Amino acid sequence: MDYALVTGGSRGIGAAIAKRLASDGLGILINFRSNEVAARQVADYITANNGIAELLPFDVASESEVDAALEKWEERHPEDRITVLVNNAGIREDNLLIFMQTEQWHRVINTTLDGFFYTTRRVLKGMLTKRNGRIINIASLSGIKGLPGQSNYSAAKAALIGATKALAQEVGPRKVTVNAVAPGYIKSDMTKDLNESELKKQVPLNRFGEAEEVAALVSFLASKEAAYITGETISINGGLL
Ligand code: NDP
């Protein structure tokens, strides 16, 4: 069976992506770091809707945890393969750069960027061998235009977009595509502390987006129909520039 690995699949955008890709017929590996209860709820939803889902906890920023978890999964699933990887796990720790703590800088960069590197490197092997794969990186509008108070997050997401473009060129000959999705304001735990009624005035469509709307775009990029799209960053932000 073909599987999709969704990092940070326990909550928010990742949970919506996991559910959507399951309804597209993929088995789902729901990765998370600590919130097993939420991850279990996503898995239960998928299985209740006749899908296949498995929890795969690891910290994407830990090379040894990533490698060990995927090694064990492959041992348990010799007939199955991961054909879709969604690098979605991410955190925000906003602060003006002048006040930013060293740990805040590194935690955000390590989760997004090291997480992309460790997970993708491990999963890519199988995709290259089978000459089939879709890698979708969840970036952000913040990585395109930069947002004050988010120099760590903007740097991490901009770097992720750069890596998307580079890797797309490396693996294109093996029919593996690599794209990024750059959401604007999307309703989730990550944005629940924001003043939605004020901020939505900046958005031409006058609302925050839904995680399911991001999931629909990821579903398209993961599909056969998107086979000729690679190295792209597709914005989904209600027109916010
Ligand atoms: P949430 O805070 O709702 O969920 C974050 C998810 O990432 C959780 O599943 C969490 O797992 C997981 N996670 C965090 N750190 C790690 C780690 N080290 N290893 C494994 N999993 C981890 O975030 P959103 O759903 O809002 O965001 C998802 C992605 O979309 C992020 O990359 C974010 O930067 C990006 N994004 C979000 C936007 C928004 O407006 N919401 C806008 C633009 C981009 P656990 O449950 O175990 O904590």
Short mmCIF file of C-alpha atoms and ligand atoms in Angstrom, two decimals:
data_model
loop_
_atom_site.label_atom_id
_atom_site.label_comp_id
_atom_site.label_asym_id
_atom_site.label_seq_id
_atom_site.Cartn_x
_atom_site.Cartn_y
_atom_site.Cartn_z
CA MET A 1 0.00 0.00 0.00
CA ASP A 2 1.08 3.58 -0.65
CA TYR A 3 1.41 5.71 2.47
CA ALA A 4 1.64 9.44 3.17
CA LEU A 5 3.75 10.58 6.11
CA VAL A 6 2.38 13.81 7.55
CA THR A 7 4.68 15.40 10.12
CA GLY A 8 2.76 17.28 12.78
CA GLY A 9 -0.36 15.38 11.76
CA SER A 10 -1.94 15.47 15.22
CA ARG A 11 -3.39 18.97 15.07
CA GLY A 12 -4.39 21.89 12.86
CA ILE A 13 -3.31 21.92 9.24
CA GLY A 14 -1.47 18.58 9.52
CA ALA A 15 -4.55 16.83 10.93
CA ALA A 16 -6.67 18.19 8.05
CA ILE A 17 -4.05 17.03 5.55
CA ALA A 18 -3.94 13.55 7.11
CA LYS A 19 -7.73 13.20 6.88
CA ARG A 20 -7.85 14.49 3.32
CA LEU A 21 -5.04 12.24 2.02
CA ALA A 22 -6.70 9.27 3.72
CA SER A 23 -9.91 10.03 1.81
CA ASP A 24 -7.75 10.12 -1.35
CA GLY A 25 -6.91 6.46 -0.65
CA LEU A 26 -3.47 6.70 0.94
CA GLY A 27 -2.52 4.98 4.17
CA ILE A 28 -1.51 7.67 6.66
CA LEU A 29 1.38 7.88 9.07
CA ILE A 30 0.46 10.50 11.63
CA ASN A 31 3.61 11.96 13.10
CA PHE A 32 3.56 14.14 16.21
CA ARG A 33 5.92 15.09 19.00
CA SER A 34 3.96 14.86 22.25
CA ASN A 35 0.20 15.14 21.79
CA GLU A 36 -0.75 11.47 21.50
CA VAL A 37 -4.39 12.09 22.45
CA ALA A 38 -4.90 14.45 19.50
CA ALA A 39 -3.02 12.13 17.13
CA ARG A 40 -5.18 9.20 18.23
CA GLN A 41 -8.33 11.23 17.49
CA VAL A 42 -7.11 11.86 13.93
CA ALA A 43 -6.34 8.16 13.48
CA ASP A 44 -9.76 7.16 14.88
CA TYR A 45 -11.49 9.58 12.49
CA ILE A 46 -9.63 8.07 9.55
CA THR A 47 -10.33 4.46 10.49
CA ALA A 48 -13.99 5.28 11.22
CA ASN A 49 -14.16 6.49 7.62
CA ASN A 50 -12.66 3.26 6.27
CA GLY A 51 -9.14 4.63 5.94
CA ILE A 52 -5.83 3.31 7.23
CA ALA A 53 -3.83 5.26 9.78
CA GLU A 54 -0.96 4.61 12.12
CA LEU A 55 0.73 6.83 14.70
CA LEU A 56 4.44 7.47 14.18
CA PRO A 57 5.72 9.69 16.98
CA PHE A 58 9.11 11.32 16.69
CA ASP A 59 10.68 14.73 17.10
CA VAL A 60 11.42 15.89 13.56
CA ALA A 61 14.35 17.92 14.90
CA SER A 62 16.08 14.78 16.20
CA GLU A 63 18.10 12.92 13.58
CA SER A 64 18.24 9.73 15.65
CA GLU A 65 14.49 9.70 16.41
CA VAL A 66 13.59 10.26 12.74
CA ASP A 67 15.89 7.49 11.52
CA ALA A 68 14.86 5.02 14.24
CA ALA A 69 11.12 5.53 13.74
CA LEU A 70 11.28 5.14 9.98
CA GLU A 71 13.67 2.18 10.19
CA LYS A 72 11.25 0.33 12.46
CA TRP A 73 8.24 1.22 10.31
CA GLU A 74 9.96 -0.15 7.21
CA GLU A 75 10.80 -3.38 9.06
CA ARG A 76 7.14 -3.79 10.04
CA HIS A 77 5.91 -2.91 6.55
CA PRO A 78 8.12 -4.64 3.98
CA GLU A 79 5.39 -4.51 1.32
CA ASP A 80 4.39 -0.88 1.86
CA ARG A 81 6.08 2.35 0.86
CA ILE A 82 5.86 6.05 1.59
CA THR A 83 5.05 7.82 -1.67
CA VAL A 84 3.95 11.16 -0.19
CA LEU A 85 5.79 13.18 2.46
CA VAL A 86 4.23 16.32 3.89
CA ASN A 87 6.74 18.29 5.95
CA ASN A 88 4.21 20.17 8.05
CA ALA A 89 5.56 20.11 11.64
CA GLY A 90 6.35 23.64 12.71
CA ILE A 91 6.33 25.98 15.66
CA ARG A 92 6.20 29.72 16.20
CA GLU A 93 8.08 31.56 18.95
CA ASP A 94 7.73 35.21 18.08
CA ASN A 95 9.92 37.94 19.49
CA LEU A 96 11.59 41.07 18.20
CA LEU A 97 15.09 40.09 17.17
CA ILE A 98 16.66 42.44 19.70
CA PHE A 99 14.95 40.47 22.49
CA MET A 100 15.08 37.03 20.92
CA GLN A 101 16.55 34.28 23.06
CA THR A 102 19.11 31.95 21.48
CA GLU A 103 16.80 29.00 22.25
CA GLN A 104 13.87 30.69 20.49
CA TRP A 105 15.97 31.15 17.38
CA HIS A 106 17.22 27.56 17.35
CA ARG A 107 13.97 25.83 18.32
CA VAL A 108 12.08 27.39 15.42
CA ILE A 109 14.86 26.87 12.87
CA ASN A 110 15.53 23.32 14.04
CA THR A 111 11.90 22.22 13.91
CA THR A 112 11.22 23.57 10.42
CA LEU A 113 14.56 23.22 8.73
CA ASP A 114 16.35 20.33 10.44
CA GLY A 115 12.97 18.59 10.53
CA PHE A 116 12.65 18.94 6.76
CA PHE A 117 16.23 17.72 6.24
CA TYR A 118 16.19 14.66 8.51
CA THR A 119 12.74 13.45 7.48
CA THR A 120 13.15 14.08 3.77
CA ARG A 121 16.59 12.49 3.57
CA ARG A 122 15.29 9.34 5.23
CA VAL A 123 12.12 9.04 3.14
CA LEU A 124 13.69 10.06 -0.16
CA LYS A 125 15.70 6.84 -0.49
CA GLY A 126 12.57 4.77 -1.13
CA MET A 127 11.08 7.36 -3.48
CA LEU A 128 14.21 7.51 -5.63
CA THR A 129 14.45 3.72 -5.82
CA LYS A 130 10.82 3.41 -6.88
CA ARG A 131 11.01 6.49 -9.14
CA ASN A 132 7.86 7.90 -7.64
CA GLY A 133 7.26 10.46 -4.93
CA ARG A 134 5.66 13.68 -3.84
CA ILE A 135 7.25 15.94 -1.24
CA ILE A 136 5.18 18.88 -0.04
CA ASN A 137 6.69 21.40 2.35
CA ILE A 138 4.44 23.65 4.40
CA ALA A 139 6.15 27.04 4.30
CA SER A 140 4.42 30.35 5.08
CA LEU A 141 3.66 33.81 3.75
CA SER A 142 6.07 34.86 6.51
CA GLY A 143 8.88 33.14 4.58
CA ILE A 144 8.01 35.06 1.41
CA LYS A 145 7.53 38.60 2.68
CA GLY A 146 9.00 38.45 6.20
CA LEU A 147 6.98 39.48 9.22
CA PRO A 148 8.20 41.65 12.09
CA GLY A 149 8.58 39.65 15.29
CA GLN A 150 9.20 36.49 13.29
CA SER A 151 12.80 36.72 12.10
CA ASN A 152 13.38 33.13 13.27
CA TYR A 153 10.19 31.82 11.64
CA SER A 154 10.59 33.89 8.45
CA ALA A 155 14.19 32.69 8.10
CA ALA A 156 13.20 29.05 8.59
CA LYS A 157 10.33 29.21 6.10
CA ALA A 158 12.36 31.16 3.50
CA ALA A 159 15.10 28.53 3.82
CA LEU A 160 12.52 25.80 3.36
CA ILE A 161 11.42 27.43 0.10
CA GLY A 162 15.06 27.54 -1.07
CA ALA A 163 15.53 23.88 -0.21
CA THR A 164 12.32 23.05 -2.10
CA LYS A 165 13.70 24.63 -5.28
CA ALA A 166 17.10 22.93 -4.95
CA LEU A 167 15.78 19.46 -4.16
CA ALA A 168 13.20 19.65 -6.97
CA GLN A 169 16.07 19.93 -9.45
CA GLU A 170 18.01 17.07 -7.85
CA VAL A 171 15.22 14.53 -7.86
CA GLY A 172 13.15 15.53 -10.91
CA PRO A 173 14.89 12.97 -13.14
CA ARG A 174 13.59 10.24 -10.80
CA LYS A 175 9.99 11.47 -11.08
CA VAL A 176 9.90 12.82 -7.55
CA THR A 177 8.30 16.27 -7.28
CA VAL A 178 9.00 18.77 -4.51
CA ASN A 179 6.75 21.74 -3.87
CA ALA A 180 5.99 24.18 -1.10
CA VAL A 181 2.67 25.56 0.09
CA ALA A 182 2.72 29.00 1.70
CA PRO A 183 -0.38 29.65 3.82
CA GLY A 184 -1.36 33.04 5.19
CA TYR A 185 -3.55 33.18 8.31
CA ILE A 186 -5.16 29.78 8.87
CA LYS A 187 -7.33 28.90 11.88
CA SER A 188 -5.43 26.52 14.19
CA ASP A 189 -3.84 26.31 17.63
CA MET A 190 -0.89 28.24 16.19
CA THR A 191 -3.03 31.29 15.41
CA LYS A 192 -5.62 31.09 18.19
CA ASP A 193 -3.85 33.81 20.23
CA LEU A 194 -4.03 36.27 17.30
CA ASN A 195 -6.67 38.98 17.06
CA GLU A 196 -8.61 37.48 14.17
CA SER A 197 -11.27 40.18 13.90
CA GLU A 198 -8.57 42.87 13.50
CA LEU A 199 -6.11 40.92 11.33
CA LYS A 200 -8.73 39.67 8.90
CA LYS A 201 -9.24 43.28 7.75
CA GLN A 202 -5.82 43.05 6.07
CA VAL A 203 -6.95 40.01 4.09
CA PRO A 204 -8.75 40.80 0.78
CA LEU A 205 -11.06 37.81 1.32
CA ASN A 206 -11.76 39.22 4.81
CA ARG A 207 -11.32 36.00 6.79
CA PHE A 208 -8.78 33.50 8.07
CA GLY A 209 -8.45 30.33 6.01
CA GLU A 210 -9.54 26.85 7.07
CA ALA A 211 -7.06 24.00 7.51
CA GLU A 212 -9.22 21.98 5.10
CA GLU A 213 -8.56 24.54 2.36
CA VAL A 214 -4.81 24.01 2.75
CA ALA A 215 -5.41 20.26 2.78
CA ALA A 216 -7.25 20.46 -0.56
CA LEU A 217 -4.21 22.13 -2.16
CA VAL A 218 -1.87 19.52 -0.67
CA SER A 219 -4.17 16.79 -1.96
CA PHE A 220 -3.87 18.20 -5.48
CA LEU A 221 -0.08 18.46 -5.28
CA ALA A 222 0.05 14.86 -4.07
CA SER A 223 -2.12 13.64 -6.94
CA LYS A 224 -1.16 12.24 -10.34
CA GLU A 225 -2.65 15.36 -11.94
CA ALA A 226 0.14 17.47 -10.41
CA ALA A 227 2.95 15.37 -11.92
CA TYR A 228 4.34 18.28 -13.97
CA ILE A 229 4.49 20.81 -11.11
CA THR A 230 7.76 20.91 -9.21
CA GLY A 231 9.97 23.45 -7.45
CA GLU A 232 6.97 25.73 -6.95
CA THR A 233 5.73 27.61 -3.92
CA ILE A 234 1.97 28.00 -4.03
CA SER A 235 0.41 30.66 -1.83
CA ILE A 236 -2.92 30.17 -0.09
CA ASN A 237 -3.61 33.34 1.82
CA GLY A 238 -6.90 34.96 0.81
CA GLY A 239 -5.04 37.52 -1.30
CA LEU A 240 -2.89 38.88 1.55
CA LEU A 241 0.36 40.27 0.12
P1 NDP B 1 -0.34 23.69 15.20
O1 NDP B 1 0.41 24.40 16.27
O2 NDP B 1 -1.82 23.66 15.23
O3 NDP B 1 0.20 22.18 15.07
C1 NDP B 1 1.57 21.95 15.02
C2 NDP B 1 1.82 20.49 14.75
O4 NDP B 1 3.24 20.27 14.61
C3 NDP B 1 1.35 19.57 15.88
O5 NDP B 1 0.85 18.40 15.27
C4 NDP B 1 2.65 19.29 16.65
O6 NDP B 1 2.65 18.04 17.33
C5 NDP B 1 3.64 19.25 15.50
N1 NDP B 1 5.03 19.47 15.93
C6 NDP B 1 5.57 20.59 16.45
N2 NDP B 1 6.88 20.41 16.69
C7 NDP B 1 7.16 19.13 16.32
C8 NDP B 1 8.34 18.34 16.33
N3 NDP B 1 9.52 18.82 16.78
N4 NDP B 1 8.27 17.06 15.87
C9 NDP B 1 7.09 16.55 15.42
N5 NDP B 1 5.95 17.26 15.38
C10 NDP B 1 5.98 18.53 15.83
O7 NDP B 1 0.17 24.37 13.83
P2 NDP B 1 -0.58 24.61 12.44
O8 NDP B 1 -1.40 23.46 12.07
O9 NDP B 1 -1.15 25.97 12.42
O10 NDP B 1 0.71 24.69 11.46
C11 NDP B 1 1.14 23.60 10.67
C12 NDP B 1 2.22 24.11 9.73
O11 NDP B 1 1.68 25.16 8.94
C13 NDP B 1 3.43 24.69 10.45
O12 NDP B 1 4.60 24.35 9.74
C14 NDP B 1 3.19 26.18 10.39
O13 NDP B 1 4.39 26.89 10.45
C15 NDP B 1 2.53 26.30 9.03
N6 NDP B 1 1.74 27.51 8.87
C16 NDP B 1 0.64 27.76 9.65
C17 NDP B 1 -0.08 28.91 9.46
C18 NDP B 1 -1.30 29.23 10.26
O14 NDP B 1 -1.83 30.35 10.09
N7 NDP B 1 -1.80 28.35 11.10
C19 NDP B 1 0.31 29.89 8.44
C20 NDP B 1 1.45 29.52 7.67
C21 NDP B 1 2.13 28.38 7.88
P3 NDP B 1 2.06 17.89 18.87
O15 NDP B 1 0.56 17.85 18.70
O16 NDP B 1 2.62 16.61 19.36
O17 NDP B 1 2.53 19.09 19.61
#
